XYZ file of C-alpha atoms in Angstrom:
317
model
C 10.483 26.905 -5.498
C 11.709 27.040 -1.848
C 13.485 23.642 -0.577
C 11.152 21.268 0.463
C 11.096 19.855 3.556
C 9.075 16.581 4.325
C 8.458 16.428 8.100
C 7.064 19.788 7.639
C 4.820 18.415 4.890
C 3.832 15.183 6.879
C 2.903 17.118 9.540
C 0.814 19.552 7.962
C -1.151 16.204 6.262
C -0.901 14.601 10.315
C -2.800 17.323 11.656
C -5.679 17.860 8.256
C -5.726 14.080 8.968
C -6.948 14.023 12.465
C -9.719 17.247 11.402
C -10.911 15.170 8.977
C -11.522 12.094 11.328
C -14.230 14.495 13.349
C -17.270 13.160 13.655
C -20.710 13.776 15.032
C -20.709 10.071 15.858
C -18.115 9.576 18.902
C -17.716 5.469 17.755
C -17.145 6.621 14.081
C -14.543 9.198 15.455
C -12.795 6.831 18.056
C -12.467 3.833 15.865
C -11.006 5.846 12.834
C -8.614 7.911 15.560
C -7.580 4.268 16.899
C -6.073 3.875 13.373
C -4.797 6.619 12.567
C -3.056 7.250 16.511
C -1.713 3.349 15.727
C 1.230 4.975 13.089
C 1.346 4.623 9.200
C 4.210 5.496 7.247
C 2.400 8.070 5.341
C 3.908 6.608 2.398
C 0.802 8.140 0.181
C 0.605 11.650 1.135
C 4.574 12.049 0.784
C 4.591 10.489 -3.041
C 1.718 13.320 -3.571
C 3.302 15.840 -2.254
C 6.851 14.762 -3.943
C 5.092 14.604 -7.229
C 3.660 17.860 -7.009
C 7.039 19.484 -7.355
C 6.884 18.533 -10.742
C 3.809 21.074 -11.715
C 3.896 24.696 -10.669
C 3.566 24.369 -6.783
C 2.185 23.271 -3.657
C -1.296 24.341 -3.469
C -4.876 23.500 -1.504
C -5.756 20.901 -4.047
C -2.225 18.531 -3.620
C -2.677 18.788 0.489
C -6.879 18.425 -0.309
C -5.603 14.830 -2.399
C -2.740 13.874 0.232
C -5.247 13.678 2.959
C -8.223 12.134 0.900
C -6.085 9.312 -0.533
C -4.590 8.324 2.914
C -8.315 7.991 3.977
C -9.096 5.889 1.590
C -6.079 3.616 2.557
C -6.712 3.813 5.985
C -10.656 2.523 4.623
C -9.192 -0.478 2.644
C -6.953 -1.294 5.835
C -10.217 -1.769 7.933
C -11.585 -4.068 5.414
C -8.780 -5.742 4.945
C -8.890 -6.937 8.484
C -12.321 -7.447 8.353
C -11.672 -10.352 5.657
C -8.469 -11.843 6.958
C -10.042 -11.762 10.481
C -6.943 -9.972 11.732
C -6.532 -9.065 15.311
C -3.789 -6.968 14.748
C -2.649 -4.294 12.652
C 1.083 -2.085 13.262
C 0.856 -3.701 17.396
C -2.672 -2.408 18.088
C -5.906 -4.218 17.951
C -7.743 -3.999 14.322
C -10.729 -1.919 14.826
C -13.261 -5.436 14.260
C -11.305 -6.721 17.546
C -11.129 -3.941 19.418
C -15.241 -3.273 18.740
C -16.871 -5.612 16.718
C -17.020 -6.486 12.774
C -20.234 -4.497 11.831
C -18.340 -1.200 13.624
C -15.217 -1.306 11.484
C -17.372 -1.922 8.211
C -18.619 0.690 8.927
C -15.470 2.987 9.839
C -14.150 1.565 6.603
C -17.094 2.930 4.714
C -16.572 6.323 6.683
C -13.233 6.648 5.927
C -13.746 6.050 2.259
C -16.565 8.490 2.397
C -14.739 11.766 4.333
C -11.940 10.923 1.894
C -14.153 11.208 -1.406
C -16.143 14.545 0.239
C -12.137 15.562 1.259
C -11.839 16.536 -2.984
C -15.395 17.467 -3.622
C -14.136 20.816 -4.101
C -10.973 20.480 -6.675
C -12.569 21.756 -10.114
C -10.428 19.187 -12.327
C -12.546 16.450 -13.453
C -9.719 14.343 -14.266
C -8.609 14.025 -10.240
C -12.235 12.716 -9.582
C -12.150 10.239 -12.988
C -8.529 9.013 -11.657
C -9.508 8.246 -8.248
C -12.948 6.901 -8.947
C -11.989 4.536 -11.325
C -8.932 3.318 -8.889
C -11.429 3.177 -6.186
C -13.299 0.463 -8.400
C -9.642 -1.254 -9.026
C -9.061 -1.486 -5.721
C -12.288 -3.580 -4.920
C -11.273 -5.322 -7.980
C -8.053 -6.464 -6.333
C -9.334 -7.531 -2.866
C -11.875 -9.603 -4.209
C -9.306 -11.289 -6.177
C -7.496 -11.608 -3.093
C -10.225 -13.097 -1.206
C -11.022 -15.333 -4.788
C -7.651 -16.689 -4.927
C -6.884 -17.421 -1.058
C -4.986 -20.932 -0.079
C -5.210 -21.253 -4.320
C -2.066 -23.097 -4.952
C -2.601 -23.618 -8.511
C -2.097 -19.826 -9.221
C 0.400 -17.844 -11.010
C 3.182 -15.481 -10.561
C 0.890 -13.703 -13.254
C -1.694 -13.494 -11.100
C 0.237 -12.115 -8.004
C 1.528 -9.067 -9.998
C -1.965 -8.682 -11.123
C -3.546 -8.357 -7.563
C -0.912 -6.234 -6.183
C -0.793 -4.211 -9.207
C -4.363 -3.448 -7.966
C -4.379 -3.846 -4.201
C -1.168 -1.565 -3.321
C 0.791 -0.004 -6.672
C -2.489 1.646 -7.918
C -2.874 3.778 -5.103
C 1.070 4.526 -5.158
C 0.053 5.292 -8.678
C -2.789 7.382 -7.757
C -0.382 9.201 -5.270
C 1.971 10.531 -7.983
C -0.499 10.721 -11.305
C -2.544 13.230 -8.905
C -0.365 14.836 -7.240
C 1.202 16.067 -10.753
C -2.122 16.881 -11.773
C -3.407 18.509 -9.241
C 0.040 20.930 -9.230
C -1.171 21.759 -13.326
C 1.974 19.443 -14.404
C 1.821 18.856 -18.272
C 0.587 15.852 -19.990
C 3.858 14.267 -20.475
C 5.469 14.431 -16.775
C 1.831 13.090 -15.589
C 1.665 9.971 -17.604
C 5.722 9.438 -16.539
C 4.880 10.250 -12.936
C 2.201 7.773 -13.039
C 4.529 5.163 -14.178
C 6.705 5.962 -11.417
C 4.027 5.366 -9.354
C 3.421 2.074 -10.569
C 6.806 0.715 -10.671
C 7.200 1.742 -6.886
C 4.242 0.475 -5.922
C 4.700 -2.992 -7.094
C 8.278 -2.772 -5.433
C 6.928 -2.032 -1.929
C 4.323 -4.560 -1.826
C 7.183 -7.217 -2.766
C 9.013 -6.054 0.076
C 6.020 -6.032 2.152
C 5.840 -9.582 1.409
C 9.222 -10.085 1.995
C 8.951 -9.243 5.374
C 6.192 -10.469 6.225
C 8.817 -13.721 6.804
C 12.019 -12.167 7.255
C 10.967 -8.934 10.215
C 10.048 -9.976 13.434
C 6.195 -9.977 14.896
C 7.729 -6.930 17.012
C 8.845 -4.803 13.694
C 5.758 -6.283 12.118
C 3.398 -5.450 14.383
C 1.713 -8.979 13.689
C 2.891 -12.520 13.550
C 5.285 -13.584 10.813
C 3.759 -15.248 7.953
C 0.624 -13.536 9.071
C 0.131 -13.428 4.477
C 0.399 -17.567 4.198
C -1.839 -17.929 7.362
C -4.378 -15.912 5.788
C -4.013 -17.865 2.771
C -2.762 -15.355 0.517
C 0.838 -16.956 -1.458
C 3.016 -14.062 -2.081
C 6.211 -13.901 -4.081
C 8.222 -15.698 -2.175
C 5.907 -18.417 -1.575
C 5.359 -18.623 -5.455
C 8.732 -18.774 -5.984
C 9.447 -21.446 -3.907
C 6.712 -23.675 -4.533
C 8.130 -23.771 -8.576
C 11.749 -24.791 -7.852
C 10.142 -27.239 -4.716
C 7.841 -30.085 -5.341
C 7.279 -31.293 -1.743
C 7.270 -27.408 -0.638
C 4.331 -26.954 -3.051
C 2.347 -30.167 -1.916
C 2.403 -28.800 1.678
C 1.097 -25.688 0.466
C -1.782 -27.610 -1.428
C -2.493 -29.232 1.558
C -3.167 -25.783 3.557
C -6.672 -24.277 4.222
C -8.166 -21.709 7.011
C -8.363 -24.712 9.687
C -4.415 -26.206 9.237
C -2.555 -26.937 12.043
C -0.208 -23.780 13.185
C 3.118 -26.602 12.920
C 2.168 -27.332 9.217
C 2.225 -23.546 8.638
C 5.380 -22.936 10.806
C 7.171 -25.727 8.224
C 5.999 -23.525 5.329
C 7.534 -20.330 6.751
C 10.381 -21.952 8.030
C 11.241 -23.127 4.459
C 10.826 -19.578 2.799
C 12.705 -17.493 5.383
C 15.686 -19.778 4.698
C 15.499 -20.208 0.822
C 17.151 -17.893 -1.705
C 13.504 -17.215 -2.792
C 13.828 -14.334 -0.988
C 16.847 -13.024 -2.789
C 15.153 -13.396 -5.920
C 12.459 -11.467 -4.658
C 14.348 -9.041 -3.658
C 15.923 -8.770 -6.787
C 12.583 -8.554 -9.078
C 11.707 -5.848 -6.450
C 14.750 -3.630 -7.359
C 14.269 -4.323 -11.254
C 10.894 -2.146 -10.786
C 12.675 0.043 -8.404
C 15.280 0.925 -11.490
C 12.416 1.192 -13.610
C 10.900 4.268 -11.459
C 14.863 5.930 -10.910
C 15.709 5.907 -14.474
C 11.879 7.136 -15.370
C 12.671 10.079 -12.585
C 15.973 10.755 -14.117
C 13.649 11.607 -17.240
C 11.999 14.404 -15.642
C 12.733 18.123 -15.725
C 13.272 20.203 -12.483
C 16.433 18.524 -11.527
C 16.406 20.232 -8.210
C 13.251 18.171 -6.942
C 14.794 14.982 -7.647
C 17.458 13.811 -4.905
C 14.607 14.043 -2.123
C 12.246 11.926 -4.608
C 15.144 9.283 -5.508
C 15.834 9.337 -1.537
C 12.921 8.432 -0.516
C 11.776 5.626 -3.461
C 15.427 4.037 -2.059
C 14.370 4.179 1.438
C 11.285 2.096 0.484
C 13.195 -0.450 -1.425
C 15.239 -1.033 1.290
C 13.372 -0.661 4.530
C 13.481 -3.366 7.040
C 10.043 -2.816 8.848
């Protein structure tokens, strides 16, 4: 297997990306190419692609599942938005700003749709079974979201729970696929999955993390954008068990509160060790998927893999 060489890869999935995002409806087209133009890390595509060196090689089916699963994260962005009411999303206007509500619904549903028809083609049943059943997850986890939003009477338990479904499963879905869609055996599938898992958790923690540490600049939307929405992340969590008063100002939060009462709340977190210990539980799962990797054969695709899962641990935006 020749060296592999990720720009090159990203780029390929950049440019099947913006094909797929053709439409005979020019509103459908613009408001999906608004998203896409607005950046992504293409964290997705690369764990697919990096997980295919495990099986036999790079073929049509790994690129057809790198595109089709960044479409359908690109679908449960617009939705997102649509629930939190967001007006931005990585510095641009969200798609329900920039048009209206009903228009990004509906891109959402696109995007989720093109995605889906993306793999039509690939002849193993399992990729469809995998990613159908996620699919369902996924729902599963933003309506939990929405369920448990200015909740302060839920658990850590819960948390991992939601983002177990909301962000790790379609990490998880990234590398389970990828390995199966390059005809990797049974046993580096089911570890490649874990190591999907275990990194996915770890970058939504640091998502959270800096959703109070980054800047709105870095961000690309206000800090503690997460509590104003009413969803209480780690660090929030964390702090409201250690802090009695912290935790009855949280109680005392809903959609309506007054920005100052929220500002308090941040405030408190970005200058607590809470987000230390976050940090910390966000390693422990980032350890998990390095010494899982270390378990795999082909020892000459794993520096780039290992790279990368560090880069994600640590990144700052």
């Amino acid at each position: 297997m020749s060296k592999l060489n990720m720009n090159n890869e990203i780029k390929i999935i950049e440019q099947r990306l913006e094909e797929a995002l053709i439409s005979k409806d020019q509103i459908l087209e613009d408001a999906s190419y608004h998203l896409f133009s607005s950046g992504g890390k293409r964290v997705r595509p690369a764990f697919v692609i990096l997980s295919s060196q495990f099986g036999e090689e790079i073929n049509e089916d790994v690129y057809r599942v790198a595109v089709a699963l960044e479409l359908i994260h690109m679908a449960t962005l617009v939705h997102d938005d649509v629930i939190d009411k967001s007006d931005k999303r990585r510095g641009s206007l969200t798609i329900a700003k920039k048009w209206d509500q009903d228009t990004a619904i509906l891109t959402g549903n696109f995007l989720l749709a093109v995605g889906l028809e993306h793999i039509s083609n690939i002849e193993d049943n399992r990729v469809h079974k995998v990613i159908s059943s996620a699919i369902v997850e996924v729902c599963m986890g933003e309506l939990y979201q929405f369920q448990d939003q200015f909740n302060a009477h839920q658990t850590i338990t819960n948390y991992l729970r939601r983002i177990k479904r909301k962000t790790a499963l379609l990490i998880q879905l990234s590398t389970e696929v990828g390995a199966i869609a390059s005809h990797a055996d049974t046993k580096t599938v089911r570890n490649l999955k874990m190591i999907g898992h275990y990194i996915g958790m770890s970058f939504q923690i640091v998502d959270d993390i800096l959703d109070f540490t980054s800047t709105e600049k870095k961000l690309g939307k206000p800090v503690g954008s997460d509590l104003m929405n009413g969803h209480l992340t780690l660090p929030v969590l964390l702090e409201m068990r250690k802090n009695p008063e912290f935790k009855s100002q949280i109680e005392q939060l809903g959609p309506n509160s007054d920005q100052s009462l929220f500002d308090k709340c941040i405030q408190t977190v970005k200058h607590s060790d809470v987000i230390k210990q976050s940090q910390a539980i966000s390693d422990r799962y980032l350890d998990k998927a390095l010494h899982l990797i270390d378990q795999l054969e082909k020892d000459d695709a794993k520096p780039i893999f290992k790279k990368i899962i560090k880069k994600v641990g640590k990144r700052n935006v």
